[in-house]
Coordinates of C-alpha atoms in Angstrom, one line a residue:
M1 CA -18.3 -15.1 23.3
R2 CA -16.1 -12.1 23.6
V3 CA -15.5 -10.9 20.0
A4 CA -13.0 -8.2 18.9
I5 CA -13.8 -6.8 15.4
I6 CA -11.0 -4.9 13.6
A7 CA -12.7 -3.0 10.9
E8 CA -10.9 -1.5 7.9
S9 CA -13.9 0.8 7.5
F10 CA -16.8 1.7 9.9
L11 CA -19.3 4.4 10.7
P12 CA -19.8 7.3 9.9
N13 CA -18.7 5.9 6.5
M14 CA -21.4 3.7 5.1
N15 CA -20.3 1.0 2.6
G16 CA -20.6 -2.7 2.1
V17 CA -18.1 -3.5 4.9
T18 CA -19.9 -1.2 7.4
H19 CA -23.4 -2.5 6.3
S20 CA -22.5 -6.1 7.0
L21 CA -20.8 -5.3 10.2
L22 CA -23.9 -3.5 11.5
R23 CA -25.9 -6.7 10.9
V24 CA -23.3 -8.7 12.7
L25 CA -23.3 -6.4 15.7
D26 CA -27.1 -6.7 15.9
H27 CA -26.9 -10.5 15.9
L28 CA -24.1 -10.6 18.5
A29 CA -26.1 -8.2 20.7
D30 CA -29.1 -10.5 20.5
R31 CA -26.9 -13.4 21.6
G32 CA -25.6 -11.5 24.5
D33 CA -22.0 -11.5 23.3
E34 CA -19.5 -8.9 24.4
V35 CA -18.0 -7.0 21.4
L36 CA -15.2 -4.5 20.9
V37 CA -14.8 -2.7 17.5
I38 CA -11.5 -1.2 16.6
A39 CA -11.7 1.1 13.6
P40 CA -9.9 4.0 11.9
G41 CA -11.1 7.5 12.9
T42 CA -10.5 10.4 15.1
R43 CA -11.6 11.1 18.6
R44 CA -14.4 13.3 17.3
D45 CA -15.8 10.4 15.2
G46 CA -19.0 8.8 16.4
P47 CA -20.7 6.7 17.5
K48 CA -18.9 5.5 20.6
E49 CA -21.2 2.5 20.9
V50 CA -23.3 0.5 18.5
A51 CA -25.7 -2.4 19.5
G52 CA -23.9 -2.5 22.8
A53 CA -20.4 -2.8 21.3
R54 CA -17.8 -0.3 22.3
I55 CA -16.1 1.5 19.4
V56 CA -12.4 2.4 19.8
R57 CA -10.9 4.7 17.1
V58 CA -7.2 4.4 16.2
P59 CA -5.3 7.3 14.5
S60 CA -5.9 7.4 10.8
I61 CA -5.4 9.6 7.7
A62 CA -8.0 10.6 5.2
L63 CA -7.5 9.6 1.5
P64 CA -6.5 12.7 -0.5
K65 CA -9.1 12.1 -3.2
Y66 CA -11.8 10.7 -1.0
R67 CA -11.8 12.5 2.4
R68 CA -14.6 10.4 3.8
I69 CA -12.4 7.3 3.7
R70 CA -9.7 6.9 6.4
V71 CA -6.9 4.3 6.7
A72 CA -4.9 3.5 9.8
P73 CA -1.2 2.8 9.1
G74 CA 1.1 2.3 12.1
G75 CA 2.6 -0.3 14.3
V76 CA 1.3 -3.4 16.0
T77 CA 1.8 -2.4 19.7
R78 CA -1.3 -0.3 20.1
I79 CA -3.6 -3.0 18.6
R80 CA -1.9 -5.7 20.7
R81 CA -2.6 -3.7 23.9
L82 CA -6.2 -3.1 23.0
L83 CA -6.7 -6.8 22.3
Q84 CA -4.8 -7.8 25.5
R85 CA -7.1 -5.6 27.6
F86 CA -10.3 -6.9 26.1
A87 CA -9.1 -10.6 26.0
P88 CA -11.4 -11.8 23.2
D89 CA -12.2 -15.4 22.4
V90 CA -11.9 -14.6 18.7
V91 CA -10.8 -11.7 16.5
H92 CA -12.9 -10.8 13.4
L93 CA -10.9 -9.0 10.7
A94 CA -13.3 -7.1 8.5
S95 CA -11.9 -6.6 5.0
P96 CA -8.4 -6.5 6.3
F97 CA -5.7 -4.6 4.5
V98 CA -3.9 -1.8 6.4
L99 CA -5.4 -1.8 10.0
G100 CA -6.3 -5.5 9.5
W101 CA -2.6 -6.4 8.8
R102 CA -1.7 -4.8 12.1
G103 CA -4.6 -6.7 13.7
V104 CA -3.7 -10.1 12.4
L105 CA -0.1 -9.7 13.6
A106 CA -1.2 -8.5 17.1
A107 CA -3.6 -11.4 17.4
Q108 CA -1.0 -13.9 16.4
A109 CA 1.4 -12.4 19.0
L110 CA -1.3 -13.1 21.6
N111 CA -2.2 -16.5 20.3
L112 CA -5.7 -15.4 19.5
P113 CA -7.8 -17.1 16.8
T114 CA -8.7 -14.9 13.8
V115 CA -11.4 -15.0 11.2
A116 CA -10.5 -12.8 8.2
I117 CA -13.4 -11.6 6.0
Y118 CA -12.3 -11.1 2.4
Q119 CA -14.5 -8.4 1.0
T120 CA -12.7 -5.9 -1.1
E121 CA -10.6 -6.7 -4.2
V122 CA -8.1 -3.9 -3.4
P123 CA -5.3 -5.1 -5.8
A124 CA -7.6 -5.0 -8.8
Y125 CA -8.5 -1.4 -7.9
A126 CA -4.9 -0.3 -8.3
A127 CA -4.9 0.5 -12.0
R128 CA -8.3 2.3 -11.6
Y129 CA -6.7 4.6 -9.1
G130 CA -3.5 5.3 -11.0
M131 CA -1.3 2.8 -9.2
H132 CA 0.0 0.9 -12.2
G133 CA 2.5 -1.9 -11.9
I134 CA 1.9 -2.8 -8.3
E135 CA -1.0 -5.3 -8.5
A136 CA 1.3 -8.3 -7.9
M137 CA 2.7 -6.8 -4.7
L138 CA -0.8 -6.0 -3.4
W139 CA -1.9 -9.6 -4.0
N140 CA 1.2 -10.7 -2.1
H141 CA 0.0 -8.6 0.8
V142 CA -3.5 -10.0 0.6
R143 CA -2.0 -13.5 0.7
N144 CA 0.2 -12.6 3.7
I145 CA -2.9 -11.4 5.7
H146 CA -5.0 -14.4 5.0
Q147 CA -2.2 -16.9 5.6
H148 CA -1.6 -15.3 9.0
S149 CA -5.3 -15.9 9.9
S150 CA -6.8 -19.0 11.4
L151 CA -9.7 -19.0 8.9
T152 CA -10.7 -16.8 5.9
L153 CA -14.3 -16.3 4.8
A154 CA -15.0 -15.3 1.2
P155 CA -18.4 -14.1 -0.1
S156 CA -18.6 -16.0 -3.4
S157 CA -17.3 -19.0 -5.3
Y158 CA -15.3 -16.6 -7.5
T159 CA -13.4 -15.1 -4.5
I160 CA -12.8 -18.6 -3.0
D161 CA -11.1 -19.5 -6.2
Q162 CA -9.1 -16.3 -6.2
L163 CA -7.8 -16.9 -2.7
E164 CA -7.0 -20.6 -3.2
G165 CA -5.2 -19.6 -6.3
L166 CA -3.0 -17.4 -4.1
G167 CA -2.2 -20.3 -1.9
V168 CA -4.6 -19.5 1.0
A169 CA -5.6 -22.9 2.3
E170 CA -8.3 -22.3 5.0
V171 CA -11.1 -20.6 3.0
A172 CA -14.8 -21.1 3.5
L173 CA -17.9 -19.5 2.0
W174 CA -19.7 -16.8 3.9
A175 CA -22.2 -14.9 1.8
R176 CA -24.5 -12.0 2.9
G177 CA -28.0 -11.8 4.1
V178 CA -30.8 -9.5 2.8
D179 CA -33.7 -8.0 4.6
S180 CA -36.6 -9.1 2.4
S181 CA -39.1 -7.2 4.5
R182 CA -37.4 -3.9 4.0
F183 CA -36.6 -4.7 0.3
D184 CA -40.0 -5.7 -0.9
P185 CA -41.9 -5.0 -4.2
G186 CA -44.7 -3.5 -2.1
H187 CA -42.6 -0.4 -1.7
R188 CA -42.8 0.5 -5.4
S189 CA -44.0 4.1 -5.6
E190 CA -45.6 5.7 -8.7
P191 CA -45.2 9.2 -7.2
W192 CA -41.4 8.5 -6.8
R193 CA -41.2 7.1 -10.3
R194 CA -42.9 10.3 -11.7
S195 CA -40.5 12.5 -9.7
V196 CA -37.4 10.9 -11.4
A197 CA -39.0 10.0 -14.8
P198 CA -41.7 12.6 -15.4
N199 CA -42.4 11.5 -18.9
G200 CA -43.4 8.0 -17.8
E201 CA -40.1 6.4 -18.9
K202 CA -39.0 2.9 -17.9
I203 CA -36.4 3.2 -15.1
I204 CA -32.9 1.7 -15.5
G205 CA -31.5 1.9 -11.9
F206 CA -28.1 1.8 -10.3
V207 CA -27.3 1.8 -6.6
G208 CA -23.8 2.2 -5.2
R209 CA -20.8 4.4 -4.5
L210 CA -19.9 6.8 -7.3
A211 CA -16.3 5.9 -7.6
A212 CA -13.9 4.5 -10.2
E213 CA -14.2 0.8 -9.3
K214 CA -18.0 0.8 -9.7
Q215 CA -17.7 1.6 -13.5
V216 CA -20.9 3.7 -13.4
E217 CA -19.6 5.5 -16.6
D218 CA -20.6 2.3 -18.4
L219 CA -24.2 3.3 -18.0
A220 CA -23.6 6.3 -20.4
G221 CA -24.3 4.0 -23.3
L222 CA -27.9 3.5 -22.0
T223 CA -28.9 7.2 -21.6
D224 CA -30.1 7.4 -25.3
L225 CA -32.5 4.5 -25.1
P226 CA -35.9 5.7 -26.2
G227 CA -38.6 5.6 -23.5
A228 CA -36.0 4.9 -20.7
K229 CA -34.4 6.9 -17.9
V230 CA -31.2 6.1 -16.2
V231 CA -31.5 6.8 -12.4
I232 CA -28.4 6.7 -10.3
V233 CA -28.7 6.3 -6.5
G234 CA -25.6 7.0 -4.5
D235 CA -22.8 9.5 -3.9
G236 CA -19.1 9.6 -4.1
P237 CA -16.0 11.3 -5.5
W238 CA -17.0 10.7 -9.2
R239 CA -20.4 12.2 -8.9
A240 CA -19.6 15.5 -10.7
R241 CA -17.7 13.7 -13.4
L242 CA -20.6 11.3 -14.0
Q243 CA -23.1 14.1 -14.1
R244 CA -21.1 15.8 -16.8
L245 CA -20.9 12.5 -18.7
M246 CA -24.6 11.7 -18.4
P247 CA -26.5 15.0 -18.3
N248 CA -29.8 13.2 -19.1
A249 CA -29.5 10.8 -16.2
H250 CA -31.2 11.5 -12.8
F251 CA -28.9 11.5 -9.8
T252 CA -30.7 11.2 -6.4
G253 CA -27.6 11.4 -4.2
F254 CA -27.2 9.1 -1.2
L255 CA -30.4 7.3 -0.1
G256 CA -30.8 5.1 3.0
G257 CA -33.5 3.4 5.0
D258 CA -37.0 3.5 3.6
A259 CA -36.0 5.9 0.9
L260 CA -33.5 3.4 -0.5
A261 CA -36.0 0.6 -0.4
Q262 CA -38.6 2.7 -2.2
A263 CA -36.2 3.7 -4.9
V264 CA -35.0 0.1 -5.6
A265 CA -38.6 -1.3 -5.7
S266 CA -39.5 1.5 -8.1
F267 CA -36.9 0.5 -10.7
D268 CA -38.0 -1.5 -13.8
L269 CA -34.6 -3.1 -13.9
M270 CA -31.1 -2.6 -12.3
V271 CA -27.7 -2.6 -13.9
A272 CA -24.7 -3.3 -11.7
P273 CA -21.7 -2.7 -14.1
G274 CA -18.8 -3.0 -11.7
E275 CA -16.5 -5.9 -12.6
L276 CA -14.6 -5.9 -9.2
E277 CA -17.5 -6.9 -7.0
T278 CA -16.6 -9.7 -4.5
F279 CA -20.3 -10.0 -3.7
C280 CA -22.6 -7.0 -4.6
Q281 CA -25.2 -6.6 -1.9
T282 CA -27.3 -4.2 -4.1
I283 CA -28.0 -7.1 -6.5
Q284 CA -29.6 -9.1 -3.7
E285 CA -31.6 -6.0 -2.6
A286 CA -32.9 -5.5 -6.1
M287 CA -33.8 -9.2 -6.4
A288 CA -35.7 -9.1 -3.1
S289 CA -37.6 -6.1 -4.5
E290 CA -38.6 -8.2 -7.6
V291 CA -36.3 -6.1 -9.9
P292 CA -34.4 -8.1 -12.5
V293 CA -30.6 -7.4 -12.6
I294 CA -28.0 -7.1 -15.4
A295 CA -24.4 -7.5 -14.4
P296 CA -21.0 -8.6 -15.8
A297 CA -20.1 -12.3 -15.5
R298 CA -17.3 -11.8 -13.0
G299 CA -17.1 -12.0 -9.2
G300 CA -20.1 -12.1 -6.9
P301 CA -22.8 -11.7 -9.6
L302 CA -21.9 -15.1 -10.9
D303 CA -23.4 -16.6 -7.8
L304 CA -26.3 -14.1 -7.5
V305 CA -27.7 -13.7 -11.0
D306 CA -29.2 -16.8 -12.6
S307 CA -28.8 -15.7 -16.2
S308 CA -32.0 -15.9 -18.3
R309 CA -34.1 -16.6 -15.1
T310 CA -33.5 -13.8 -12.6
G311 CA -31.6 -11.4 -14.9
W312 CA -28.8 -11.4 -17.4
L313 CA -25.0 -11.7 -17.2
Y314 CA -22.8 -10.4 -19.9
A315 CA -19.1 -10.8 -20.7
P316 CA -17.0 -8.2 -18.9
K317 CA -16.4 -5.1 -21.0
D318 CA -19.0 -6.1 -23.5
L319 CA -21.1 -3.0 -23.3
G320 CA -23.0 -3.9 -26.4
A321 CA -24.2 -7.1 -24.8
M322 CA -25.2 -5.1 -21.7
R323 CA -27.2 -2.7 -23.8
A324 CA -28.9 -5.6 -25.7
H325 CA -30.0 -7.2 -22.4
V326 CA -31.4 -3.9 -21.2
N327 CA -33.3 -3.5 -24.4
D328 CA -34.6 -7.1 -24.1
L329 CA -36.1 -6.4 -20.6
L330 CA -37.3 -2.9 -21.4
G331 CA -39.4 -4.3 -24.2
D332 CA -40.9 -7.3 -22.5
E333 CA -42.9 -6.6 -19.4
A334 CA -43.9 -10.2 -18.9
K335 CA -40.2 -11.3 -18.9
R336 CA -39.3 -8.5 -16.4
R337 CA -42.1 -9.6 -14.1
A338 CA -41.1 -13.3 -14.4
F339 CA -37.4 -12.5 -13.7
G340 CA -38.3 -10.3 -10.8
V341 CA -40.6 -12.9 -9.1
A342 CA -37.9 -15.6 -9.6
G343 CA -35.3 -13.3 -8.1
R344 CA -37.3 -12.7 -4.9
E345 CA -38.0 -16.4 -4.5
Q346 CA -34.2 -17.1 -4.8
V347 CA -33.1 -14.7 -2.1
Q348 CA -36.0 -14.7 0.4
A349 CA -34.5 -17.4 2.6
R350 CA -31.2 -15.5 2.9
S351 CA -32.0 -13.7 6.2
W352 CA -29.3 -11.9 8.1
K353 CA -30.1 -14.0 11.1
S354 CA -29.3 -17.3 9.3
V355 CA -26.1 -15.8 7.7
C356 CA -24.9 -14.4 11.0
S357 CA -25.5 -17.7 12.8
Q358 CA -23.2 -19.3 10.2
L359 CA -20.6 -16.7 11.1
V360 CA -20.8 -17.6 14.8
G361 CA -20.2 -21.2 13.7
H362 CA -17.1 -20.1 11.8
Y363 CA -15.9 -18.3 15.0
S364 CA -16.3 -21.6 16.9
R365 CA -14.3 -23.4 14.2
A366 CA -11.4 -20.9 14.5
I367 CA -11.5 -21.1 18.3
E368 CA -11.1 -24.9 18.0
N369 CA -8.4 -24.7 15.4
P370 CA -6.6 -21.3 16.1
A371 CA -3.3 -22.0 14.4
P372 CA -2.7 -19.7 11.3
Q373 CA -1.1 -21.2 8.2
V374 CA 2.0 -18.9 8.6
L375 CA 3.9 -18.5 11.9
G376 CA 5.9 -15.4 12.6
R377 CA 5.8 -12.0 11.0
T378 CA 6.1 -12.0 7.2
F379 CA 7.4 -8.8 5.8
S380 CA 4.8 -6.9 3.8
S381 CA 6.5 -3.9 2.2
M382 CA 3.4 -2.0 1.0
I383 CA 2.6 -0.9 4.5
H384 CA 5.7 1.2 4.5
T385 CA 5.5 2.6 0.9
G386 CA 2.9 5.3 1.6
L387 CA 0.4 3.6 -0.8
E388 CA -2.1 3.5 1.9
D389 CA -2.7 7.2 1.3
T390 CA -4.5 6.4 -2.0
L391 CA -6.3 3.1 -1.2
P392 CA -9.9 3.3 -2.6
Y393 CA -12.1 1.9 0.2

């Protein structure tokens, strides 16, 4: 196939969208497909090629409060010309919102089939970033994008229900894979544990971007637990604020590769407090590492955490219940071990190869049935409001 990927976010910014795209690019390269990636950036941004795919940057602006994140507002003409030159069999829209809106309209103008990957619950982020009263308008924009696509893929049963509730008809499940060789309990390191918890405390871990939507501040209620240490892996615009809030927690900064796998395997349990997770890849990585997970019963965790078998789910905002579940696991080594083993068994078969093979099947389905649900250009006012300057992803 010839596949054009229009990515709302890409390298050098590493996040959930980028991570899954890199696995997709590896898979398409193994198949011998030809791939073009269109992403926000500047001419100086690298890389220019990944896994044989050519990377084309389109003009973008940095978010005022999060300079590492760039968005690409503008017209459809430039994207249409790039697609016309490449002549793809299918257009993959990765977490479309601003650039993705331009992409879906350009593809529709060229009668190209599109597969839109719903991955970021941007409308629900609005209040957390001070954009009050506009959530309904943002959901309307999400509906417009996905109704203009041939097929939408959502990562969890919760997000499928969300999109179908908006009136998006062609929605299928596409979850994410996990590298259970990289994320393996064998990477647990006692020296690393001593370096972050020198008094031999049990480690309550978190992995993710330190930003408003991740609700890392909810972990503050765990920092006074006796014999426990909160360890936060990641970086982001809220790091300084969180360090002031939780002076007794250990902040590692960003970790990747083997260092990340070692850290996750060295946790005693992991808490993922974000209530806006459409999937939550870090939960799968913890489970593959035989680390039990505690998360709110909303979004992706509903599919991932089998409560009372691989971890615990608690009602959103019920931080007392979160703390009680943490205490339960901290005090019961046998239960932690049983939950961890069950978690690894649950995710081991979810390889990226099998998940990406499913994606190629969805590409074929879109090629066979390319018509979007909505014909013609539907007006989407938010693109012209300047709100893209403050989008959080």
